[in-house]
Short mmCIF file of C-alpha atoms and ligand atoms in Angstrom, two decimals:
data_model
loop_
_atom_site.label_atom_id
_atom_site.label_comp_id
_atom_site.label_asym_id
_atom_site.label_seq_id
_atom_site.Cartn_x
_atom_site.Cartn_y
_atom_site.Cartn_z
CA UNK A 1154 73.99 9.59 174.92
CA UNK A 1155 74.86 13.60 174.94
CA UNK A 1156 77.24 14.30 178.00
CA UNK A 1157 75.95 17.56 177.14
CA UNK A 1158 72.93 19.06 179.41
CA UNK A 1159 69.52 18.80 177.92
CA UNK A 1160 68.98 22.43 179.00
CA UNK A 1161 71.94 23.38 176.96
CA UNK A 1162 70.81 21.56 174.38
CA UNK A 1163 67.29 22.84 174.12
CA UNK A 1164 67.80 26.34 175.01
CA UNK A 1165 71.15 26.77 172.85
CA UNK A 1166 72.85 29.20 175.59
CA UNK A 1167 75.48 29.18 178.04
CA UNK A 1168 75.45 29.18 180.87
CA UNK A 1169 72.69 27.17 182.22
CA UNK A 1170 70.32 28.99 184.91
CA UNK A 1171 67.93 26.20 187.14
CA UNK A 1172 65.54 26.78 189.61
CA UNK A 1173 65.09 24.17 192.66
CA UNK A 1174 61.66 24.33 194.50
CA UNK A 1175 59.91 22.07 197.21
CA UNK A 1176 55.88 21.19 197.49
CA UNK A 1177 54.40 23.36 200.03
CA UNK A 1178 52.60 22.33 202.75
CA UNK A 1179 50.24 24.77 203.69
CA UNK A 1180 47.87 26.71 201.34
CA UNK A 1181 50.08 29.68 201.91
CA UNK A 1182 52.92 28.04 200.67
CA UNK A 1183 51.12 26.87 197.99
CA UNK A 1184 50.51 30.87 197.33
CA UNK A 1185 53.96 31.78 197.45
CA UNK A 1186 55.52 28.54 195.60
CA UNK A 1187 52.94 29.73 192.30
CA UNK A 1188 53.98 33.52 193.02
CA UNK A 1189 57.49 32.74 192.90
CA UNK A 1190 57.51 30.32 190.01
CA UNK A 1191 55.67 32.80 187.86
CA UNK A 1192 58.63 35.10 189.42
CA UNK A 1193 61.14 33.03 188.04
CA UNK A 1194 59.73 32.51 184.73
CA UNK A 1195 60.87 35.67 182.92
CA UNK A 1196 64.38 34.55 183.33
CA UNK A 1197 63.95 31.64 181.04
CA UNK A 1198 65.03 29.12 182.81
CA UNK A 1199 66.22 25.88 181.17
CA UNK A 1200 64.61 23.59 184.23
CA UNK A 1201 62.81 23.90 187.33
CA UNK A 1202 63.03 21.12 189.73
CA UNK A 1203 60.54 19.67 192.23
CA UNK A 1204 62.33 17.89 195.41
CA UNK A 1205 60.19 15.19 197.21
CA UNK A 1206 60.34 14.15 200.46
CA UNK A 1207 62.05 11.37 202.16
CA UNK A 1208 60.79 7.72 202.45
CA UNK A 1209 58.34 8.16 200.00
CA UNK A 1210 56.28 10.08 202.30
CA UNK A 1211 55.76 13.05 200.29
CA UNK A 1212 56.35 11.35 196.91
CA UNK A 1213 52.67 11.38 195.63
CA UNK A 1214 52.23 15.26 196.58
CA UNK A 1215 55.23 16.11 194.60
CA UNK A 1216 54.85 14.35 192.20
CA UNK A 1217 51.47 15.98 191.33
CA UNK A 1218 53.05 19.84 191.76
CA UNK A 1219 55.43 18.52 189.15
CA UNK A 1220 52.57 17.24 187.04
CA UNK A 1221 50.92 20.85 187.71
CA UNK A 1222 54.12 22.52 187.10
CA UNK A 1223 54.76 21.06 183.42
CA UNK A 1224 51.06 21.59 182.50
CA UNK A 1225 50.96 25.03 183.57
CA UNK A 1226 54.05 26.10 182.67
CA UNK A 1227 55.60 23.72 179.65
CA UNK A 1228 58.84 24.19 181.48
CA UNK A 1229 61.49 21.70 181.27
CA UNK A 1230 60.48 19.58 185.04
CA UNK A 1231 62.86 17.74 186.96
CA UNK A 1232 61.36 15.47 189.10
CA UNK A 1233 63.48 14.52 192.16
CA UNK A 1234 62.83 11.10 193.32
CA UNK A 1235 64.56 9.72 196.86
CA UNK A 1236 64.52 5.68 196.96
CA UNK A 1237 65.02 5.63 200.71
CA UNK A 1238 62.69 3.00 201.98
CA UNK A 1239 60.64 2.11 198.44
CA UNK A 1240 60.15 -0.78 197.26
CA UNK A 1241 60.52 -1.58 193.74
CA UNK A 1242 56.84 -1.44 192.59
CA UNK A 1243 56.54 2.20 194.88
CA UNK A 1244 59.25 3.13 192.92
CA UNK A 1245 58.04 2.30 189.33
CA UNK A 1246 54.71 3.43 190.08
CA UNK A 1247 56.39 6.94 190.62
CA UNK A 1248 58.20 6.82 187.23
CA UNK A 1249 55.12 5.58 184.92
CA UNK A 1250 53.76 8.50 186.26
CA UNK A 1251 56.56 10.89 185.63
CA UNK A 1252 56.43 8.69 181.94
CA UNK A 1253 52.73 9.04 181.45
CA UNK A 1254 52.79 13.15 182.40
CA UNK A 1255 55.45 13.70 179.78
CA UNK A 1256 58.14 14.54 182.44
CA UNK A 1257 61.63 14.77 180.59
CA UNK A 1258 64.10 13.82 183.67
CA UNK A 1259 64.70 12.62 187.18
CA UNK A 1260 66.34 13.74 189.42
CA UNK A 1261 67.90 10.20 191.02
CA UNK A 1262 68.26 10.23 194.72
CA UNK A 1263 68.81 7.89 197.61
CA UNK A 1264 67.39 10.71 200.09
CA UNK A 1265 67.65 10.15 203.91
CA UNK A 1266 65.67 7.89 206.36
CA UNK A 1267 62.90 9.95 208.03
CA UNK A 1268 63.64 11.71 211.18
CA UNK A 1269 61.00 10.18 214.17
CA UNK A 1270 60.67 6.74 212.40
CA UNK A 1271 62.28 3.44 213.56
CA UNK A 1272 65.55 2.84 212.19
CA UNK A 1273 65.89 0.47 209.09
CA UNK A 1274 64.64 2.73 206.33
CA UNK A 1275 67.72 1.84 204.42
CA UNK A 1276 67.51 -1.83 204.65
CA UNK A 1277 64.12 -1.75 204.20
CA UNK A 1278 64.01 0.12 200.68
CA UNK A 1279 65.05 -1.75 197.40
CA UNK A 1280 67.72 0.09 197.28
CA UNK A 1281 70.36 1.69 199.63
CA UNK A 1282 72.17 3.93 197.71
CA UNK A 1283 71.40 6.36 194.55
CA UNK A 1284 73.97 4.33 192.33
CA UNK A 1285 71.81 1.27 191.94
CA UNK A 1286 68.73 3.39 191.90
CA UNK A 1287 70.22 5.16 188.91
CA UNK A 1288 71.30 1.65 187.15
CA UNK A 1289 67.14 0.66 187.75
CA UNK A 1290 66.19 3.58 186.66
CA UNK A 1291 68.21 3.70 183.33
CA UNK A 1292 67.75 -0.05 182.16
CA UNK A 1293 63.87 0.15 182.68
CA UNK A 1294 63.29 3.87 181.54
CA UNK A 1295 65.67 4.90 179.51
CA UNK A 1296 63.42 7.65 177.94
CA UNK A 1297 64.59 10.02 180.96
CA UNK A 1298 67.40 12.35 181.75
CA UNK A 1299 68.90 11.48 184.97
CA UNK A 1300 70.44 13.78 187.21
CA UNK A 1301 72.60 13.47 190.52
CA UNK A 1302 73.27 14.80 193.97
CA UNK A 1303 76.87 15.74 194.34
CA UNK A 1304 78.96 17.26 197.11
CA UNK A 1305 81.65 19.49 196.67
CA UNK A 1306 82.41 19.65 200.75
CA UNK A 1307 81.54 15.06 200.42
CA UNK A 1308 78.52 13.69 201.92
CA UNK A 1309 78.36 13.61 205.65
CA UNK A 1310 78.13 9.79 205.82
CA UNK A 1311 81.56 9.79 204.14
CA UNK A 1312 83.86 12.61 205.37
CA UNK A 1313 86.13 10.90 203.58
CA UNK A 1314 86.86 13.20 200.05
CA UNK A 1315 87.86 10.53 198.16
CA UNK A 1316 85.95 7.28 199.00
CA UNK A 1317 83.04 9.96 198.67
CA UNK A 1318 83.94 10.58 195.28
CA UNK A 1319 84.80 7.29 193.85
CA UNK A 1320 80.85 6.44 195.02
CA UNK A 1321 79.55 9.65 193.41
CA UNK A 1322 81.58 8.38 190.09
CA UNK A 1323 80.50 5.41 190.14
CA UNK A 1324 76.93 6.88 190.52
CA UNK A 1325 77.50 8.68 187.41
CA UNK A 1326 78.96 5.48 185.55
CA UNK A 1327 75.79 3.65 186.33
CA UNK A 1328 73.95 6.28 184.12
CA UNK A 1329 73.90 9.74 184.91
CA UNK A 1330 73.73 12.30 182.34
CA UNK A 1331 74.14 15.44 184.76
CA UNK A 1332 74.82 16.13 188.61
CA UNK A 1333 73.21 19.05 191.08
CA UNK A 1334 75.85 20.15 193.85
CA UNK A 1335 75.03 20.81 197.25
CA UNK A 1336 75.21 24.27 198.31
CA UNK A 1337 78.11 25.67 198.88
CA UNK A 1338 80.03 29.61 199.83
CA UNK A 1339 83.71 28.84 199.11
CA UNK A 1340 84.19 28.55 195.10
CA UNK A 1341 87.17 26.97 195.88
CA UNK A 1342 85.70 24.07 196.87
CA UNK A 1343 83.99 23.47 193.82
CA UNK A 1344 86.72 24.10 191.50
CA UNK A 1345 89.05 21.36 193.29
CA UNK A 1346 85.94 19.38 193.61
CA UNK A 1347 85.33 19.26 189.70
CA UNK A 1348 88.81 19.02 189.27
CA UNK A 1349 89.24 16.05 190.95
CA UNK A 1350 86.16 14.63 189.43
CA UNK A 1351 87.45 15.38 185.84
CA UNK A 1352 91.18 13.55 187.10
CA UNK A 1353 88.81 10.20 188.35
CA UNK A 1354 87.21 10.32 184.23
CA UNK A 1355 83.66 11.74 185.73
CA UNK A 1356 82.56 14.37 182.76
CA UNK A 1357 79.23 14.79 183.43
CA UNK A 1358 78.16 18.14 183.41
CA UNK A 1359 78.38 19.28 187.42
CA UNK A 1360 75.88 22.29 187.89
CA UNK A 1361 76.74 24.31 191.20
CA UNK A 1362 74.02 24.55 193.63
CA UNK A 1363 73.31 28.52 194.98
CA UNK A 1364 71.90 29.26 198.42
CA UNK A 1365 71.44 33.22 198.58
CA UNK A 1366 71.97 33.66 202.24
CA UNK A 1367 69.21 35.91 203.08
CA UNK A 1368 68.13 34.36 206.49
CA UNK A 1369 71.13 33.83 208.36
CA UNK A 1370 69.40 31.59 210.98
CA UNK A 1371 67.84 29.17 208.59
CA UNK A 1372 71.18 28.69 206.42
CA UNK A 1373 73.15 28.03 209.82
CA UNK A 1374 70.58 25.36 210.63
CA UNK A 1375 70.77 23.49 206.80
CA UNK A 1376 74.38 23.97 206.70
CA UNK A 1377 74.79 21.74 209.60
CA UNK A 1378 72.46 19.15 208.52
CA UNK A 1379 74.04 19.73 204.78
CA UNK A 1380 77.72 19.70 206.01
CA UNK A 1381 78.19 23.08 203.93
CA UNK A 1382 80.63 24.77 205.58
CA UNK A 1383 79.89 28.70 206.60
CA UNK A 1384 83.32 30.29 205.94
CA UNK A 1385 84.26 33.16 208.81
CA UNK A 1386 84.34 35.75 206.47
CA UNK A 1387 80.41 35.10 205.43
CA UNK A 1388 79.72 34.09 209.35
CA UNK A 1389 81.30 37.26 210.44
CA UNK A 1390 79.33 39.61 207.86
CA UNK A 1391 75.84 37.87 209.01
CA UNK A 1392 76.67 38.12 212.94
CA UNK A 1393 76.34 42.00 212.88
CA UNK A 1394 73.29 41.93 211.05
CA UNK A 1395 71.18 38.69 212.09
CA UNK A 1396 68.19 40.67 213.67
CA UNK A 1397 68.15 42.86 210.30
CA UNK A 1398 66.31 40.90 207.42
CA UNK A 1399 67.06 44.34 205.07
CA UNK A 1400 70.27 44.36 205.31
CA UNK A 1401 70.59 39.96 204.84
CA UNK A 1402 68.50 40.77 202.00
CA UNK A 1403 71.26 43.17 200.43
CA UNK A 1404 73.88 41.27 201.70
CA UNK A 1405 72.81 37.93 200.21
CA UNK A 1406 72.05 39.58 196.75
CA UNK A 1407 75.77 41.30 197.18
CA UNK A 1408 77.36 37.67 198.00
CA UNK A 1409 75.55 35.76 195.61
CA UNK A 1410 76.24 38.18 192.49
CA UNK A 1411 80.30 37.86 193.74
CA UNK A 1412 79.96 34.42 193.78
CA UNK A 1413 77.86 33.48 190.78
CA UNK A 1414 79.83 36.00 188.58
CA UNK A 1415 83.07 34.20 189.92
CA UNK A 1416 81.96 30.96 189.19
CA UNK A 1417 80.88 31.81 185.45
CA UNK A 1418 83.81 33.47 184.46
CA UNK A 1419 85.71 30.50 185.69
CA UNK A 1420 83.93 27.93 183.52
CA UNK A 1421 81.20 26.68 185.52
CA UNK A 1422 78.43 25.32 183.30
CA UNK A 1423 75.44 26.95 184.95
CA UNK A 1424 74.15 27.88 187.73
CA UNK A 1425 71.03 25.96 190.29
CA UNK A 1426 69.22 28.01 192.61
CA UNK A 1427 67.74 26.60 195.88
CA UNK A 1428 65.10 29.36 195.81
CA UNK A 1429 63.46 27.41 198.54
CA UNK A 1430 60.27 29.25 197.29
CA UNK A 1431 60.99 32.69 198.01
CA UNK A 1432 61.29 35.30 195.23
CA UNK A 1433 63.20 38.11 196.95
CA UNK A 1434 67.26 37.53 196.38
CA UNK A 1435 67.15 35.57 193.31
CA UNK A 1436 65.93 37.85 190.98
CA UNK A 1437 68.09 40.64 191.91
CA UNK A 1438 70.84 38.73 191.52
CA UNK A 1439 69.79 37.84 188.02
CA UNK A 1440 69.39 41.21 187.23
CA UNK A 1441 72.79 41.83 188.10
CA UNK A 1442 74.18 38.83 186.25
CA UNK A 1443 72.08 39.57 183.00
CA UNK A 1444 74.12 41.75 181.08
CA UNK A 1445 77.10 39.81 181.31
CA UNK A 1446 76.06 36.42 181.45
CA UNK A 1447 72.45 36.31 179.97
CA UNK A 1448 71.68 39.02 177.85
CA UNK A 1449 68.28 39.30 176.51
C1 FAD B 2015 70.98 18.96 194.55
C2 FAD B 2015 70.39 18.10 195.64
C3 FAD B 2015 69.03 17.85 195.65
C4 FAD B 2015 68.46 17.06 196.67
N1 FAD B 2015 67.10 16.84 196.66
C5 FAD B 2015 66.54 16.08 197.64
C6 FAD B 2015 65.14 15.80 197.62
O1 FAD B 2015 64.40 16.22 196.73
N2 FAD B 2015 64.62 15.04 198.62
C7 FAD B 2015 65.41 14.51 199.62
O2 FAD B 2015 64.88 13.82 200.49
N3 FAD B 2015 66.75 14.76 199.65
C8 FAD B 2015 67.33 15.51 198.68
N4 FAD B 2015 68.68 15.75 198.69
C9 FAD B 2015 69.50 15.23 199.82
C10 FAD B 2015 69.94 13.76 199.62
O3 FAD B 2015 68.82 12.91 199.51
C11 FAD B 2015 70.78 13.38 200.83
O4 FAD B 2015 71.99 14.09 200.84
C12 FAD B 2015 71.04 11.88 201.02
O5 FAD B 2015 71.63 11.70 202.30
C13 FAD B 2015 71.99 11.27 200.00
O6 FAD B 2015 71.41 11.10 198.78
P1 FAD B 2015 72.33 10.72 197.51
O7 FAD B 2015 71.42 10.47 196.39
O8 FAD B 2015 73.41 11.69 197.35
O9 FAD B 2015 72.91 9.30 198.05
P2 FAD B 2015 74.14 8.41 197.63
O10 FAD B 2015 74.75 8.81 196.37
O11 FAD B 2015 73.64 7.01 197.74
O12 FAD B 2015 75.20 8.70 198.80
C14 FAD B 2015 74.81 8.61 200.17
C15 FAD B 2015 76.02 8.21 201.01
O13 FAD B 2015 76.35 6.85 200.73
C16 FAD B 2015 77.71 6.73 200.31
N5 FAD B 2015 77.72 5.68 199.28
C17 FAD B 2015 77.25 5.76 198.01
N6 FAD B 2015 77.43 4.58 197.39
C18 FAD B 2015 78.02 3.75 198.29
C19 FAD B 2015 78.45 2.39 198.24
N7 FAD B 2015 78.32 1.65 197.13
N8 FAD B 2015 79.00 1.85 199.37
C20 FAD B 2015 79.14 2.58 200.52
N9 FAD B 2015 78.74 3.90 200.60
C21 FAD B 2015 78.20 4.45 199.51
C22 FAD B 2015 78.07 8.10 199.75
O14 FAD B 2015 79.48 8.33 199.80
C23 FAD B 2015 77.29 9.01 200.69
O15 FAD B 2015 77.97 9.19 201.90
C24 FAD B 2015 69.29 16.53 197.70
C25 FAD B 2015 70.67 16.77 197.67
C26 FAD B 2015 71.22 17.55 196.65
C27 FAD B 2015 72.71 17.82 196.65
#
């Protein structure tokens, strides 16, 4: 098996350039998800990826976007799929459909109990973390590219850097062929983050994951439940200009060029955008990039 990324592979560029989306859930959304997507397109991407929600609640609507998505589009899909709570069957229901709709590669995830249901989620699912998920997933469909969550700033369950990362390898031993990170603003981070992984023999492709900051309200709220830290510099910068969506807008295409630029020259193997449907800051900031990074 290729360590290499199938996007690299197919597209024969570097660096990578991925687009994460999530089903809508009102016919709005729906509007702006399609708007965005045929945004997006022009850019080439190499994959888009569909998340799905947690404890399989949401795992038959995404998994018919995704369906939609391929059709439509012929773009390289990534289905995400969260294990949290499913049984086995669930669970292999979800992939023959993935298998039967021609979708290339999974995103593998354990995904988090639901928030208002009765504890137990976890104990109640076949499996409680993404490692044996992954394993399952490999030895009975081995057709698909798998892909991984990682986290450059560890997992909030395990503050704990390294224990975090020894699960995350072993994660990746089980059968990964690439990992996603979690969004992140210090590059830093990252760097010592791969570096570490590389020193522990993980040498997986790790693709960064991008969160223009362009609603400073929203980002404070998922950074806490994402345990990405908000450095004081980037806090500091938002503060005078939280009631001004404008000037977030310029400022989060102005960050996210600095840091995207930084983290290609440095070797980073791509880049994955959490567009979360919105078509405003990511474009711009491809325009920027383009010349430099992916010309025509
Ligand atoms: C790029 C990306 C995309 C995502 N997409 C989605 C999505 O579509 N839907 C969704 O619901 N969520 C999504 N998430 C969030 C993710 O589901 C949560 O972060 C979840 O809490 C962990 O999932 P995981 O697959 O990383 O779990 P795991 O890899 O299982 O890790 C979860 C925790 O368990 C610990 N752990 C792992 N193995 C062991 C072990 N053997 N023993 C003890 N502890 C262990 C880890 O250190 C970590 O703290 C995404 C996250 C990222 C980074």
């Amino acid at each position: 098996m290729s360590t290499q990324m199938d996007h690299e592979a197919v597209a024969g560029r570097r660096p990578g350039l991925s687009f994460e989306f999530f089903p809508p859930r009102q016919p709005e959304g729906e509007k702006l998800f399609w708007h965005t997507l045929e945004t997006l397109i022009p850019y080439r991407p190499d994959f888009i990826s569909i998340t799905c929600g947690a404890g399989g609640s949401r795992q038959a609507g995404s998994g018919e976007l995704v369906r939609q998505v391929h059709e439509r589009t012929g773009l390289y899909t990534v289905a995400h799929l969260t294990c949290v709570g499913a049984s086995r069957a669930e669970l292999t229901d979800m992939l023959r459909f993935y298998q039967e709709c021609g979708i290339p590669a999974i995103l593998a995830l354990r995904g988090d109990p639901p928030r208002g249901e009765p504890p137990g989620a976890l104990e109640r699912g076949a499996f409680r973390h993404a490692e044996p998920f992954v394993a399952f997933i490999r030895e009975y469909f081995p057709q698909f590219r798998l892909g991984v969550a990682a986290y450059p700033e560890s997992h909030p369950e395990t503050p704990d850097a390294q224990r975090d990362q020894l699960h995350f390898r072993r994660k990746v031993e089980a059968g990964a062929d690439f990992a996603v990170t979690q969004f992140f603003f210090d590059n830093e981070v990252y760097f010592r983050f791969v570096g570490s992984c590389r020193e522990k023999g993980v040498h997986v492709p790790i693709l960064p994951g991008i969160m223009p900051v362009t609603d400073y309200k929203q980002i404070k709220r998922l950074s806490e439940l994402c345990g990405s830290a908000l450095p004081e510099w980037l806090t500091s910068r938002y503060e005078a200009i939280r009631d001004d969506p404008q000037q977030m807008l310029q400022t989060g295409v102005e960050l996210g060029v600095a840091q995207c630029r930084d983290l290609l020259h440095r070797g980073a193997p791509g880049l994955h955008f959490f567009t979360l449907n919105q078509s405003a800051a990511v474009p711009k900031i491809l325009q920027a990039l383009a010349p430099e990074f992916y010309p025509g």
